[in-house]
Coordinates of C-alpha atoms (C1' of nucleotides) in Angstrom, one line a residue:
Chain B
M1 CA 6.4 -56.3 -33.9
S2 CA 8.9 -53.9 -32.4
H3 CA 8.7 -52.4 -28.9
S4 CA 11.9 -50.4 -29.4
D5 CA 10.1 -47.1 -28.6
I6 CA 9.0 -48.2 -25.2
S7 CA 9.4 -45.5 -22.6
N8 CA 11.6 -45.7 -19.5
A9 CA 8.4 -45.7 -17.4
G10 CA 7.3 -48.7 -19.4
V11 CA 10.5 -50.6 -18.9
A12 CA 10.4 -49.7 -15.2
A13 CA 6.9 -51.0 -14.8
L14 CA 7.9 -54.4 -16.2
L15 CA 10.8 -54.5 -13.8
Y16 CA 8.6 -53.6 -10.8
E17 CA 6.2 -56.2 -11.9
T18 CA 9.0 -58.8 -12.0
A19 CA 10.0 -57.7 -8.5
E20 CA 6.5 -58.2 -7.2
L21 CA 6.1 -61.6 -8.7
L22 CA 9.5 -62.6 -7.3
E23 CA 8.3 -61.5 -3.9
L24 CA 5.2 -63.7 -4.3
S25 CA 7.7 -66.5 -5.2
S26 CA 9.6 -65.9 -1.9
E27 CA 12.7 -65.3 -3.9
N28 CA 16.0 -64.0 -2.5
Q29 CA 15.1 -60.5 -1.3
F30 CA 18.3 -59.0 -2.6
R31 CA 17.5 -60.2 -6.1
I32 CA 14.1 -58.5 -5.7
R33 CA 15.7 -55.3 -4.5
A34 CA 18.1 -55.4 -7.5
Y35 CA 15.0 -55.4 -9.8
Q36 CA 13.4 -52.5 -7.8
K37 CA 16.6 -50.6 -7.9
A38 CA 17.1 -51.0 -11.6
A39 CA 13.5 -50.0 -12.2
R40 CA 14.0 -46.9 -10.1
I41 CA 17.2 -46.0 -11.9
I42 CA 15.7 -46.5 -15.4
D43 CA 12.6 -44.4 -14.5
G44 CA 14.9 -41.5 -13.6
L45 CA 17.3 -41.9 -16.5
G46 CA 17.9 -38.9 -18.7
K47 CA 17.8 -40.8 -22.0
N48 CA 15.6 -43.6 -23.3
A49 CA 16.9 -46.9 -22.0
A50 CA 15.5 -48.9 -25.0
A51 CA 17.6 -46.7 -27.3
M52 CA 20.8 -47.3 -25.4
S53 CA 23.5 -49.8 -26.4
R54 CA 24.4 -52.7 -24.2
E55 CA 27.7 -51.0 -23.3
E56 CA 25.9 -47.8 -22.4
L57 CA 23.5 -49.7 -20.2
L58 CA 26.2 -51.7 -18.4
A59 CA 27.9 -48.4 -17.6
V60 CA 24.9 -47.4 -15.5
N61 CA 25.4 -48.2 -11.9
G62 CA 22.7 -50.7 -10.9
I63 CA 22.3 -52.2 -14.3
G64 CA 24.2 -55.4 -15.0
K65 CA 24.3 -58.2 -17.6
G66 CA 20.9 -59.7 -16.5
I67 CA 18.9 -56.5 -16.7
A68 CA 20.6 -55.3 -19.9
A69 CA 19.6 -58.6 -21.5
H70 CA 16.0 -58.1 -20.3
I71 CA 15.9 -54.7 -21.8
S72 CA 17.1 -56.0 -25.1
A73 CA 14.4 -58.7 -25.0
I74 CA 11.8 -56.0 -24.1
K75 CA 12.7 -54.2 -27.3
E76 CA 12.0 -57.3 -29.3
T77 CA 8.9 -58.8 -27.6
G78 CA 7.6 -56.3 -25.1
A79 CA 8.7 -58.5 -22.2
F80 CA 11.4 -61.1 -21.3
P81 CA 11.4 -64.8 -20.7
E82 CA 11.7 -64.8 -16.9
L83 CA 8.8 -62.3 -16.5
E84 CA 6.6 -64.4 -18.8
E85 CA 7.4 -67.5 -16.7
L86 CA 6.5 -65.7 -13.5
R87 CA 3.2 -64.4 -15.0
K88 CA 2.1 -68.0 -15.5
K89 CA 2.7 -68.8 -11.9
F90 CA 0.2 -66.3 -10.4
P91 CA -3.2 -64.8 -11.4
P92 CA -2.9 -61.1 -12.1
G93 CA -5.4 -60.2 -9.3
L94 CA -2.8 -61.3 -6.7
R95 CA -0.7 -58.2 -7.5
E96 CA -3.8 -56.1 -6.9
M97 CA -4.1 -57.7 -3.5
L98 CA -0.7 -56.4 -2.5
K99 CA -2.2 -52.9 -2.5
V100 CA -4.5 -53.7 0.3
E101 CA -3.3 -52.4 3.7
G102 CA -1.8 -55.2 5.8
I103 CA -1.4 -57.6 2.8
G104 CA 2.1 -58.2 1.6
A105 CA 3.6 -60.9 -0.6
K106 CA 3.7 -63.6 2.1
R107 CA 0.1 -63.2 3.2
A108 CA -1.2 -62.8 -0.4
R109 CA 0.4 -66.1 -1.3
L110 CA -0.8 -67.8 1.8
L111 CA -4.4 -66.7 1.2
Y112 CA -4.1 -67.8 -2.4
E113 CA -2.9 -71.2 -1.6
K114 CA -5.2 -71.9 1.4
L115 CA -8.4 -70.2 0.2
G116 CA -7.9 -69.6 -3.5
V117 CA -8.3 -65.9 -2.9
D118 CA -6.8 -64.1 -5.9
S119 CA -8.4 -60.6 -6.0
P120 CA -9.2 -57.7 -3.6
A121 CA -12.9 -58.5 -4.0
K122 CA -12.5 -62.2 -3.0
L123 CA -10.3 -61.0 -0.2
R124 CA -13.1 -58.9 1.2
A125 CA -15.5 -61.7 0.8
A126 CA -13.2 -64.1 2.6
A127 CA -12.9 -61.6 5.4
R128 CA -16.7 -61.2 5.7
S129 CA -17.3 -64.9 5.9
G130 CA -14.7 -65.3 8.6
E131 CA -12.4 -67.6 6.7
I132 CA -9.3 -65.6 7.2
E133 CA -8.9 -65.9 11.0
K134 CA -9.0 -69.7 10.6
I135 CA -5.7 -69.7 8.9
E136 CA -2.7 -70.3 11.1
G137 CA -0.6 -67.2 11.5
L138 CA -3.4 -64.9 10.6
G139 CA -6.1 -63.7 13.0
E140 CA -9.3 -61.9 13.8
K141 CA -7.6 -58.6 13.8
L142 CA -6.3 -58.8 10.3
Q143 CA -9.7 -59.8 9.1
E144 CA -11.3 -56.8 10.8
N145 CA -8.6 -54.5 9.3
I146 CA -9.3 -55.7 5.8
L147 CA -12.9 -54.8 6.2
A148 CA -12.3 -51.6 8.0
G149 CA -9.7 -50.5 5.4
S150 CA -12.2 -50.8 2.6
A151 CA -15.1 -49.3 4.7
C152 CA -13.6 -45.9 5.6
L153 CA -13.8 -44.3 2.2
P154 CA -13.6 -40.5 2.6
A155 CA -16.9 -38.9 1.8
G156 CA -17.4 -37.6 -1.6
R157 CA -14.3 -39.1 -3.1
E158 CA -13.9 -42.3 -4.9
R159 CA -11.0 -44.6 -4.8
V160 CA -9.9 -48.0 -6.0
H161 CA -9.9 -50.3 -3.1
G162 CA -6.6 -50.2 -1.3
A163 CA -5.5 -47.0 -3.1
P164 CA -6.5 -44.3 -0.8
A165 CA -7.9 -41.0 -2.2
R166 CA -5.2 -38.3 -2.5
M167 CA -5.7 -34.8 -1.2
L168 CA -4.7 -31.7 -3.1
Y169 CA -1.5 -30.0 -2.0
W170 CA -3.1 -26.8 -0.8
P171 CA -5.8 -28.2 1.5
A172 CA -3.3 -30.7 2.8
L173 CA -0.9 -27.8 3.6
K174 CA -3.6 -26.0 5.4
L175 CA -4.6 -29.1 7.4
A176 CA -0.9 -29.8 8.3
G177 CA -0.6 -26.1 9.5
E178 CA -3.6 -26.7 11.7
L179 CA -2.2 -29.8 13.2
I180 CA 1.1 -28.2 13.8
K181 CA -0.6 -25.4 15.7
E182 CA -2.4 -28.0 17.8
L183 CA 1.0 -29.6 18.5
S184 CA 2.5 -26.3 19.6
L185 CA -0.5 -25.9 22.0
L186 CA 0.3 -29.3 23.4
G187 CA 3.8 -28.0 24.2
F188 CA 5.9 -29.2 21.3
E189 CA 8.5 -26.6 20.6
R190 CA 9.5 -27.9 17.2
A191 CA 7.2 -29.6 14.8
A192 CA 7.1 -29.7 11.1
Y193 CA 5.4 -31.4 8.2
A194 CA 7.5 -33.7 6.1
G195 CA 6.8 -36.4 3.4
S196 CA 5.3 -35.7 0.0
L197 CA 3.7 -32.5 1.3
R198 CA 7.1 -31.0 2.1
R199 CA 8.4 -32.2 -1.3
G200 CA 5.5 -30.2 -2.8
R201 CA 3.8 -33.1 -4.6
E202 CA 0.6 -31.9 -6.4
T203 CA -1.5 -34.3 -4.3
V204 CA -0.5 -36.2 -1.2
G205 CA -1.6 -39.7 0.0
D206 CA -0.9 -38.9 3.7
I207 CA 0.4 -36.2 6.0
D208 CA 3.7 -36.8 7.7
L209 CA 4.3 -34.8 10.9
L210 CA 7.5 -34.7 12.9
A211 CA 8.1 -33.3 16.4
A212 CA 11.1 -33.1 18.8
G213 CA 10.6 -34.6 22.2
R214 CA 11.0 -37.7 24.4
P215 CA 9.7 -40.9 22.8
D216 CA 8.1 -42.1 26.1
G217 CA 4.7 -42.7 24.7
S218 CA 3.0 -39.7 26.2
A219 CA 3.6 -37.5 23.1
T220 CA 2.2 -40.0 20.6
G221 CA -0.7 -40.6 23.0
R222 CA -1.6 -36.9 23.1
F223 CA -1.3 -36.6 19.3
A224 CA -3.7 -39.6 18.9
K225 CA -6.3 -37.8 21.0
L226 CA -6.4 -34.6 18.9
E227 CA -9.9 -33.6 17.8
Q228 CA -9.0 -34.0 14.1
V229 CA -8.4 -37.7 14.6
E230 CA -11.0 -40.2 13.5
R231 CA -9.4 -43.5 14.1
V232 CA -6.0 -44.7 15.5
L233 CA -4.3 -47.2 13.2
A234 CA -1.0 -47.7 15.1
L235 CA 0.3 -46.3 18.3
G236 CA 3.8 -46.8 19.7
P237 CA 6.1 -44.6 21.8
A238 CA 8.0 -43.2 18.8
K239 CA 5.2 -43.2 16.2
A240 CA 1.5 -43.0 15.7
S241 CA -0.6 -43.5 12.6
V242 CA -4.1 -42.2 12.5
R243 CA -6.9 -41.6 10.0
L244 CA -8.1 -38.0 10.1
K245 CA -11.7 -36.9 9.9
A246 CA -10.6 -35.0 6.8
G247 CA -10.3 -38.5 5.2
I248 CA -6.6 -38.9 5.0
Q249 CA -4.0 -40.8 6.9
C250 CA -1.5 -38.9 9.2
D251 CA 1.7 -40.3 10.5
F252 CA 3.2 -38.7 13.5
R253 CA 6.8 -39.3 14.6
I254 CA 8.7 -38.1 17.6
V255 CA 12.5 -38.0 17.9
P256 CA 15.0 -36.5 20.4
G257 CA 15.8 -32.9 19.4
G258 CA 19.4 -33.8 18.8
V259 CA 18.6 -35.8 15.8
Y260 CA 15.8 -33.6 14.4
G261 CA 17.6 -32.9 11.1
A262 CA 18.2 -36.6 10.5
A263 CA 14.6 -37.4 11.2
L264 CA 13.3 -34.6 9.1
N265 CA 15.5 -35.8 6.2
Y266 CA 14.3 -39.4 6.7
F267 CA 10.7 -38.5 7.0
T268 CA 10.7 -36.1 4.1
G269 CA 11.9 -38.9 1.7
S270 CA 11.1 -39.8 -0.8
K271 CA 11.7 -43.5 -0.1
E272 CA 13.7 -43.7 -3.3
H273 CA 15.8 -40.6 -2.3
N274 CA 16.4 -42.1 1.2
I275 CA 17.6 -45.4 -0.3
V276 CA 20.1 -43.6 -2.6
L277 CA 21.4 -41.6 0.3
R278 CA 21.7 -44.7 2.5
E279 CA 23.5 -46.6 -0.2
L280 CA 25.9 -43.7 -0.7
A281 CA 26.5 -43.7 3.1
R282 CA 27.3 -47.4 3.0
K283 CA 29.9 -46.9 0.3
K284 CA 31.6 -44.4 2.6
G285 CA 31.6 -46.8 5.5
L286 CA 28.8 -45.0 7.2
S287 CA 25.2 -45.8 8.0
L288 CA 22.3 -43.3 7.7
S289 CA 19.0 -43.6 9.6
E290 CA 16.6 -41.2 11.2
Y291 CA 19.0 -41.1 14.2
G292 CA 21.8 -39.7 12.2
L293 CA 24.8 -40.4 10.0
C294 CA 27.1 -42.8 11.9
R295 CA 30.2 -44.9 11.3
L296 CA 29.3 -48.5 10.7
S297 CA 31.5 -49.4 13.6
D298 CA 29.2 -47.3 15.9
A299 CA 26.5 -49.9 15.9
E300 CA 24.6 -48.2 18.8
Q301 CA 24.5 -44.9 16.8
K302 CA 25.9 -43.1 19.9
Y303 CA 28.3 -40.8 18.1
P304 CA 26.6 -39.4 14.9
L305 CA 28.8 -37.5 12.5
A306 CA 25.8 -35.5 11.6
A307 CA 22.2 -35.4 12.9
K308 CA 21.1 -32.0 14.0
T309 CA 20.4 -30.4 10.6
E310 CA 19.7 -31.7 7.1
Q311 CA 22.4 -29.4 5.9
E312 CA 25.1 -31.1 7.9
I313 CA 24.0 -34.6 6.7
Y314 CA 24.2 -33.7 3.1
E315 CA 27.6 -32.0 3.8
A316 CA 29.0 -35.0 5.6
L317 CA 28.0 -37.2 2.6
G318 CA 29.9 -34.9 0.3
L319 CA 26.8 -33.5 -1.2
Q320 CA 25.3 -30.1 -1.9
F321 CA 22.1 -29.5 0.0
I322 CA 19.2 -30.9 -2.0
P323 CA 15.9 -28.9 -1.6
P324 CA 13.0 -31.1 -0.6
E325 CA 11.2 -30.5 -3.9
L326 CA 13.9 -32.4 -5.8
R327 CA 14.2 -35.4 -3.5
E328 CA 12.5 -38.0 -5.7
G329 CA 15.4 -40.3 -6.3
A330 CA 15.5 -39.2 -9.9
G331 CA 19.2 -38.4 -10.3
E332 CA 19.3 -35.5 -7.8
V333 CA 21.9 -37.1 -5.6
E334 CA 24.3 -37.5 -8.5
L335 CA 23.7 -33.9 -9.4
A336 CA 24.5 -32.9 -5.8
S337 CA 27.7 -34.9 -5.8
K338 CA 28.9 -32.8 -8.8
K339 CA 27.6 -29.6 -7.1
L340 CA 25.2 -29.1 -10.0
V341 CA 21.9 -28.6 -8.0
P342 CA 20.2 -25.6 -9.5
E343 CA 19.4 -22.6 -7.3
L344 CA 15.6 -23.0 -7.4
V345 CA 13.3 -20.0 -7.8
T346 CA 11.8 -18.9 -4.5
L347 CA 8.6 -16.9 -3.6
A348 CA 10.9 -14.0 -2.7
D349 CA 12.0 -13.8 -6.4
I350 CA 8.4 -13.2 -7.6
K351 CA 7.6 -9.6 -8.3
G352 CA 4.1 -9.9 -9.7
D353 CA 1.2 -11.8 -11.1
A354 CA -0.3 -11.5 -14.6
H355 CA -3.2 -13.9 -14.8
N356 CA -6.1 -13.3 -12.5
H357 CA -9.7 -12.1 -12.7
T358 CA -11.9 -9.2 -11.5
D359 CA -15.7 -9.0 -11.3
F360 CA -15.7 -7.6 -14.8
S361 CA -15.6 -11.2 -15.8
D362 CA -15.9 -14.1 -13.3
G363 CA -13.8 -12.9 -10.4
Q364 CA -15.4 -12.2 -7.0
N365 CA -13.6 -9.0 -6.2
S366 CA -13.6 -5.6 -7.9
M367 CA -10.5 -4.4 -9.8
E368 CA -9.7 -2.0 -6.9
E369 CA -9.9 -4.8 -4.3
M370 CA -7.7 -7.1 -6.4
V371 CA -5.1 -4.3 -6.9
R372 CA -5.1 -3.5 -3.1
A373 CA -4.6 -7.2 -2.3
A374 CA -1.7 -7.3 -4.8
A375 CA -0.1 -4.4 -3.1
E376 CA -0.6 -5.9 0.3
C377 CA 1.0 -9.2 -0.7
G378 CA 4.2 -7.4 -1.6
F379 CA 4.1 -7.5 -5.4
S380 CA 5.9 -4.6 -7.2
W381 CA 3.8 -5.1 -10.4
Y382 CA 0.4 -6.4 -11.2
F383 CA -1.4 -7.1 -14.4
A384 CA -5.1 -7.2 -13.7
G385 CA -6.7 -9.7 -15.9
D386 CA -10.1 -10.9 -17.2
H387 CA -11.5 -13.4 -19.7
S388 CA -12.0 -12.3 -23.3
K389 CA -15.1 -12.8 -25.4
P390 CA -16.6 -15.1 -26.6
L391 CA -16.6 -16.9 -23.3
G392 CA -20.2 -15.9 -22.4
V393 CA -20.7 -17.9 -19.2
V394 CA -18.0 -15.8 -17.5
H395 CA -18.8 -12.4 -19.1
G396 CA -15.7 -12.5 -21.4
L397 CA -14.7 -8.9 -22.3
D398 CA -14.7 -7.5 -25.8
F399 CA -12.0 -5.1 -26.8
K400 CA -14.1 -2.0 -26.0
E401 CA -14.6 -3.2 -22.5
Y402 CA -11.0 -4.1 -22.2
S403 CA -10.1 -0.5 -23.1
S404 CA -12.5 1.2 -20.8
T405 CA -11.6 -1.0 -17.8
R406 CA -7.9 -0.3 -18.7
D407 CA -8.7 3.4 -18.1
E408 CA -10.3 2.5 -14.8
L409 CA -7.2 0.7 -13.8
S410 CA -5.0 3.7 -14.7
A411 CA -7.2 5.8 -12.4
L412 CA -6.1 3.6 -9.5
A413 CA -2.4 4.0 -10.1
S414 CA -2.0 7.2 -8.0
R415 CA -3.5 5.4 -5.0
F416 CA -1.0 2.5 -5.1
P417 CA 2.3 4.2 -5.9
A418 CA 4.5 1.2 -5.0
L419 CA 2.6 -1.0 -7.5
K420 CA 3.1 -0.8 -11.3
L421 CA -0.1 -1.7 -13.1
G422 CA -1.0 -3.4 -16.4
R423 CA -4.0 -5.0 -17.9
S424 CA -4.0 -8.5 -19.3
I425 CA -6.5 -10.7 -21.1
E426 CA -7.0 -14.4 -20.8
M427 CA -7.6 -14.8 -24.5
E428 CA -9.9 -17.5 -25.8
I429 CA -8.2 -19.8 -28.2
L430 CA -11.0 -21.0 -30.5
K431 CA -11.4 -24.4 -31.9
D432 CA -9.4 -23.5 -35.1
G433 CA -6.6 -21.8 -33.1
S434 CA -7.8 -18.2 -33.8
F435 CA -8.5 -15.6 -31.0
G436 CA -11.5 -14.0 -29.5
F437 CA -10.0 -10.6 -30.5
T438 CA -8.9 -9.5 -34.0
D439 CA -5.2 -9.1 -34.5
K440 CA -5.5 -5.4 -34.4
E441 CA -7.3 -5.6 -31.0
A442 CA -4.8 -8.1 -29.7
A443 CA -2.0 -5.7 -30.7
G444 CA -3.7 -3.1 -28.5
T445 CA -3.8 -5.5 -25.5
E446 CA -0.9 -5.1 -23.1
L447 CA -0.5 -8.8 -22.3
V448 CA -2.2 -11.7 -24.1
I449 CA -2.4 -15.0 -22.2
G450 CA -4.1 -17.6 -24.5
A451 CA -6.3 -20.4 -23.1
V452 CA -8.6 -23.1 -24.2
H453 CA -12.0 -23.4 -22.4
S454 CA -14.0 -25.2 -25.0
S455 CA -13.9 -28.2 -27.3
F456 CA -11.5 -30.1 -24.9
K457 CA -12.3 -33.4 -26.5
L458 CA -10.4 -32.8 -29.8
A459 CA -8.2 -35.7 -30.8
E460 CA -4.6 -35.4 -29.7
T461 CA -3.3 -34.2 -33.0
A462 CA -6.1 -31.7 -33.4
M463 CA -5.5 -30.1 -30.0
T464 CA -1.8 -29.8 -30.6
E465 CA -2.4 -28.2 -34.0
R466 CA -4.8 -25.8 -32.4
M467 CA -2.2 -24.6 -30.0
L468 CA 0.5 -24.5 -32.6
K469 CA -1.8 -22.4 -34.8
A470 CA -2.4 -20.0 -31.9
M471 CA 1.3 -19.7 -31.3
Q472 CA 1.7 -18.4 -34.9
N473 CA -0.2 -15.3 -33.8
P474 CA 2.6 -12.8 -32.9
Y475 CA 0.5 -11.4 -30.1
L476 CA 0.2 -14.6 -28.1
D477 CA 2.6 -13.8 -25.2
A478 CA 1.9 -16.8 -23.0
V479 CA -0.2 -20.0 -23.0
A480 CA -2.3 -20.7 -19.9
H481 CA -3.1 -24.1 -18.3
P482 CA -2.4 -26.0 -21.6
S483 CA -3.7 -29.4 -20.5
G484 CA -7.0 -28.0 -19.1
R485 CA -7.0 -30.7 -16.4
L486 CA -8.8 -30.2 -13.1
I487 CA -7.2 -32.7 -10.8
G488 CA -9.7 -35.4 -9.8
R489 CA -12.5 -33.8 -11.9
R490 CA -11.3 -33.4 -15.5
D491 CA -8.6 -35.4 -17.3
P492 CA -5.9 -33.5 -19.1
A493 CA -6.5 -33.0 -22.8
G494 CA -5.6 -36.2 -24.7
A495 CA -1.9 -36.4 -24.6
L496 CA -0.7 -33.1 -26.0
D497 CA 2.5 -33.3 -28.0
Y498 CA 4.6 -31.3 -25.6
P499 CA 8.0 -31.6 -27.3
R500 CA 6.4 -30.1 -30.4
L501 CA 4.7 -27.3 -28.5
F502 CA 7.8 -26.4 -26.6
Q503 CA 9.9 -26.5 -29.7
A504 CA 7.5 -24.0 -31.3
A505 CA 7.3 -21.9 -28.2
A506 CA 11.1 -21.6 -28.1
R507 CA 11.0 -20.4 -31.7
T508 CA 8.2 -17.9 -31.3
G509 CA 9.3 -16.8 -27.8
T510 CA 5.9 -17.7 -26.4
A511 CA 5.9 -18.4 -22.7
F512 CA 4.0 -21.2 -20.9
E513 CA 2.2 -20.8 -17.7
I514 CA 2.4 -22.8 -14.5
N515 CA -1.1 -22.2 -13.1
G516 CA -1.2 -22.1 -9.3
Q517 CA -4.8 -23.0 -8.8
P518 CA -4.8 -26.0 -6.4
D519 CA -6.7 -28.3 -8.8
R520 CA -4.9 -27.2 -12.0
Q521 CA -1.1 -27.0 -11.4
D522 CA -0.8 -26.9 -15.1
L523 CA 2.0 -27.1 -16.5
T524 CA 2.9 -29.9 -14.1
D525 CA 6.3 -30.5 -12.6
L526 CA 7.2 -32.9 -15.4
T527 CA 6.0 -30.8 -18.3
A528 CA 7.4 -27.6 -16.8
R529 CA 10.8 -29.3 -16.6
M530 CA 10.5 -30.2 -20.3
A531 CA 9.6 -26.6 -21.1
G532 CA 12.6 -25.3 -19.2
E533 CA 14.9 -27.7 -20.9
A534 CA 13.6 -26.6 -24.3
G535 CA 14.4 -23.0 -23.4
V536 CA 10.8 -21.9 -23.0
K537 CA 10.1 -19.0 -20.6
I538 CA 7.7 -19.7 -17.7
L539 CA 5.0 -17.5 -16.4
L540 CA 3.8 -18.3 -12.8
S541 CA 0.1 -17.4 -12.3
T542 CA -2.3 -17.4 -9.5
D543 CA -5.4 -17.4 -11.9
A544 CA -6.9 -15.8 -8.8
H545 CA -10.7 -15.4 -8.9
S546 CA -10.7 -13.6 -5.5
A547 CA -8.3 -11.5 -3.6
G548 CA -7.4 -14.3 -1.2
Q549 CA -6.4 -16.5 -4.1
L550 CA -3.3 -14.4 -4.8
A551 CA -1.7 -16.7 -2.2
Y552 CA -1.8 -19.5 -4.8
M553 CA 1.5 -18.0 -6.2
S554 CA 3.3 -20.1 -3.7
I555 CA 1.7 -23.2 -5.4
A556 CA 3.0 -22.2 -8.8
V557 CA 6.5 -21.5 -7.2
T558 CA 6.4 -25.0 -5.7
V559 CA 5.7 -26.7 -9.0
A560 CA 8.4 -24.6 -10.6
R561 CA 10.9 -25.7 -7.9
R562 CA 9.9 -29.4 -8.5
A563 CA 10.6 -28.8 -12.2
G564 CA 14.2 -27.6 -11.2
L565 CA 13.6 -24.1 -12.5
T566 CA 15.6 -21.1 -11.5
R567 CA 14.7 -17.4 -11.4
K568 CA 16.2 -17.0 -14.8
D569 CA 13.5 -19.3 -16.3
I570 CA 10.7 -17.3 -14.6
L571 CA 9.2 -14.2 -16.1
N572 CA 7.8 -13.1 -12.8
S573 CA 11.3 -12.5 -11.4
L574 CA 11.7 -9.6 -13.9
S575 CA 11.2 -6.0 -12.8
Y576 CA 8.1 -4.3 -14.3
G577 CA 10.3 -2.5 -16.8
D578 CA 12.1 -5.7 -17.9
F579 CA 8.8 -7.6 -18.1
C580 CA 7.3 -5.0 -20.4
E581 CA 10.5 -5.0 -22.4
W582 CA 10.2 -8.7 -22.8
I583 CA 6.7 -8.4 -24.2
R584 CA 7.7 -5.7 -26.6
E585 CA 10.7 -7.5 -27.8
R586 CA 9.1 -10.9 -28.3
R587 CA 6.2 -9.4 -30.2
S588 CA 8.5 -7.4 -32.5
R589 CA 10.6 -10.6 -33.2
A590 CA 7.5 -12.7 -33.8
L591 CA 6.2 -10.0 -36.2
K592 CA 9.4 -10.1 -38.2
G593 CA 9.3 -13.9 -38.1
S594 CA 5.8 -14.1 -39.4
R595 CA 6.4 -11.9 -42.4
Chain F
dG1 C1' 20.7 -59.4 -9.7
dC2 C1' 24.6 -56.0 -8.8
dC3 C1' 28.9 -54.6 -7.1
dG4 C1' 34.2 -53.9 -5.6
dT5 C1' 40.3 -47.6 -3.4
dT6 C1' 39.3 -53.5 2.2
dT7 C1' 36.1 -57.9 -1.6
dT8 C1' 35.2 -61.6 -8.2
dC9 C1' 32.5 -63.8 -3.0
dG10 C1' 29.7 -62.2 0.2
dG11 C1' 27.7 -58.6 1.2
dC12 C1' 23.4 -55.7 -0.1
dC13 C1' 19.0 -49.2 3.7
dC14 C1' 17.0 -48.9 8.2
dG15 C1' 13.8 -48.8 11.9
dA16 C1' 8.8 -48.8 14.0
dC17 C1' 4.5 -51.2 15.0
dT18 C1' 1.2 -55.1 14.9
dG19 C1' -0.5 -59.4 15.6
dT20 C1' 0.2 -63.8 16.7
dT21 C1' 3.4 -65.5 19.3
dT22 C1' 6.0 -67.0 23.5
dT23 C1' 10.9 -64.4 20.5
dC24 C1' 9.5 -62.8 15.8
dA25 C1' 7.8 -62.5 10.9
dG26 C1' 5.3 -59.5 8.1
dT27 C1' 4.2 -55.1 6.7
dC28 C1' 5.0 -50.3 6.1
dG29 C1' 7.3 -46.1 4.9

DNA sequence: GCCGTTTTCGGCCCGACTGTTTTCAGTCG
């Protein structure tokens, strides 16, 4: 059996597993770190590690003879001898226990050897029966924390024990905004959110807040007493961790104003990004921490070379500034050292939205209200949209209704002179890939954005074929939310063959959407990156179902930034005239191609 | 296990907080 087509993520998972098992074995920590580092590097590698030659692998910094040999064994057997030996030493549940808060390798092994505890469930049972506090080195408090940690599940959300529920980006952003407002009322002049929220991750596991001030204990104390706080997890002079009533953890850190930039950089992460930066600093005879970039000789960190702003830290390391959205430790530091970080699209580049809804279908606001909101949020063009038939539950429009409501839109034009108006349709892509409109009707529709809302459960190949068939229609200008996922509620359509879809889209000129609805974010950062690399144009959409939801454009922009996209990739950066020209031209090319 | 414009041996990212100790290991991010 061959495993030569194993993905980089698959190889990385095996190396991470090895690292965890080595930790349980109390191995040399630097050996463990070498495995973690190799896993991280392979996960972020541009090409498939299993397909690389030994020489190519050895040329990668962080991969040596040992790991290269492991990879070659993985290709043959799906694992490697050392890993298989380690797997025999510990029951698999022990690795699950490491996910429990307060349990690391040392304690997991201790509990296994003394009590035979080898799963999170047995751990809880042992805590309940009071066996844990009897073990030397452990105590009553740990026992309580194990039980408390599994007890405080946020209402209405499920989670695997030890893996806290994650919150969507948008509500987390709102919550962080609220907390920062509270902090400013408490007298903090400078406060910001950092962490995965600042990196724009689609969901966040906690909220990281940073403030400038004196770490004398009074600041963290005041933070811990905020009304939003449910329970204090840790409280020191420089740092406080709490669980919020909203059901998510919040870490608050306070640093002197003079090192605010260094702290913001450290606290924004990711962990992987920080490690790469710190290793780079080491190589230059420097040391990087949340207190600044210092010479190694300056052990007290009294004379930082850079600390005030993030910008000066990257500069002092010989790097281009790296926007937070790219700080995942996936090759961005190398890119920055070559001055190749792309100039990411910003909200200011966005001139309009094309996918949204009025109360003609399932929107909450009238066409006039939507248009007014679009004008107020500074767009220079706006395609007012609605669902097409035959989506009955949301009053999908037929072509006649499309045309009459188009006339209604035209009548609004004189009242909003700064806004150029168009009418779009979110076109049903039926089970066989055909449209809810005839070709002639589609030709008479200004902008066709195709979407699937039924028969999600097609087999992987069938769903891909359905989309490919739809793309053969010359009037399909863009594809909306292709995976159909609703984060936390509906899984993405069984692995779509994205490379094939994007190849086809590049050929037909069909754009793909990044949907900005908080629970969609579809394309994702990863698939949007693939689309961009394949040369597919991207349409950012609010999919607004009410006037207020036009603000979701900033979510779509954030996903696009994480995907490394520039304004050139994004159709919304075109002027109204150029956008209409893009539609006209792609349709005429597609018509020629289909003949 | 990996690495080297000080090194092929001796280093390896850095700091905060807790709990159980009695000066620090373990955990976390």
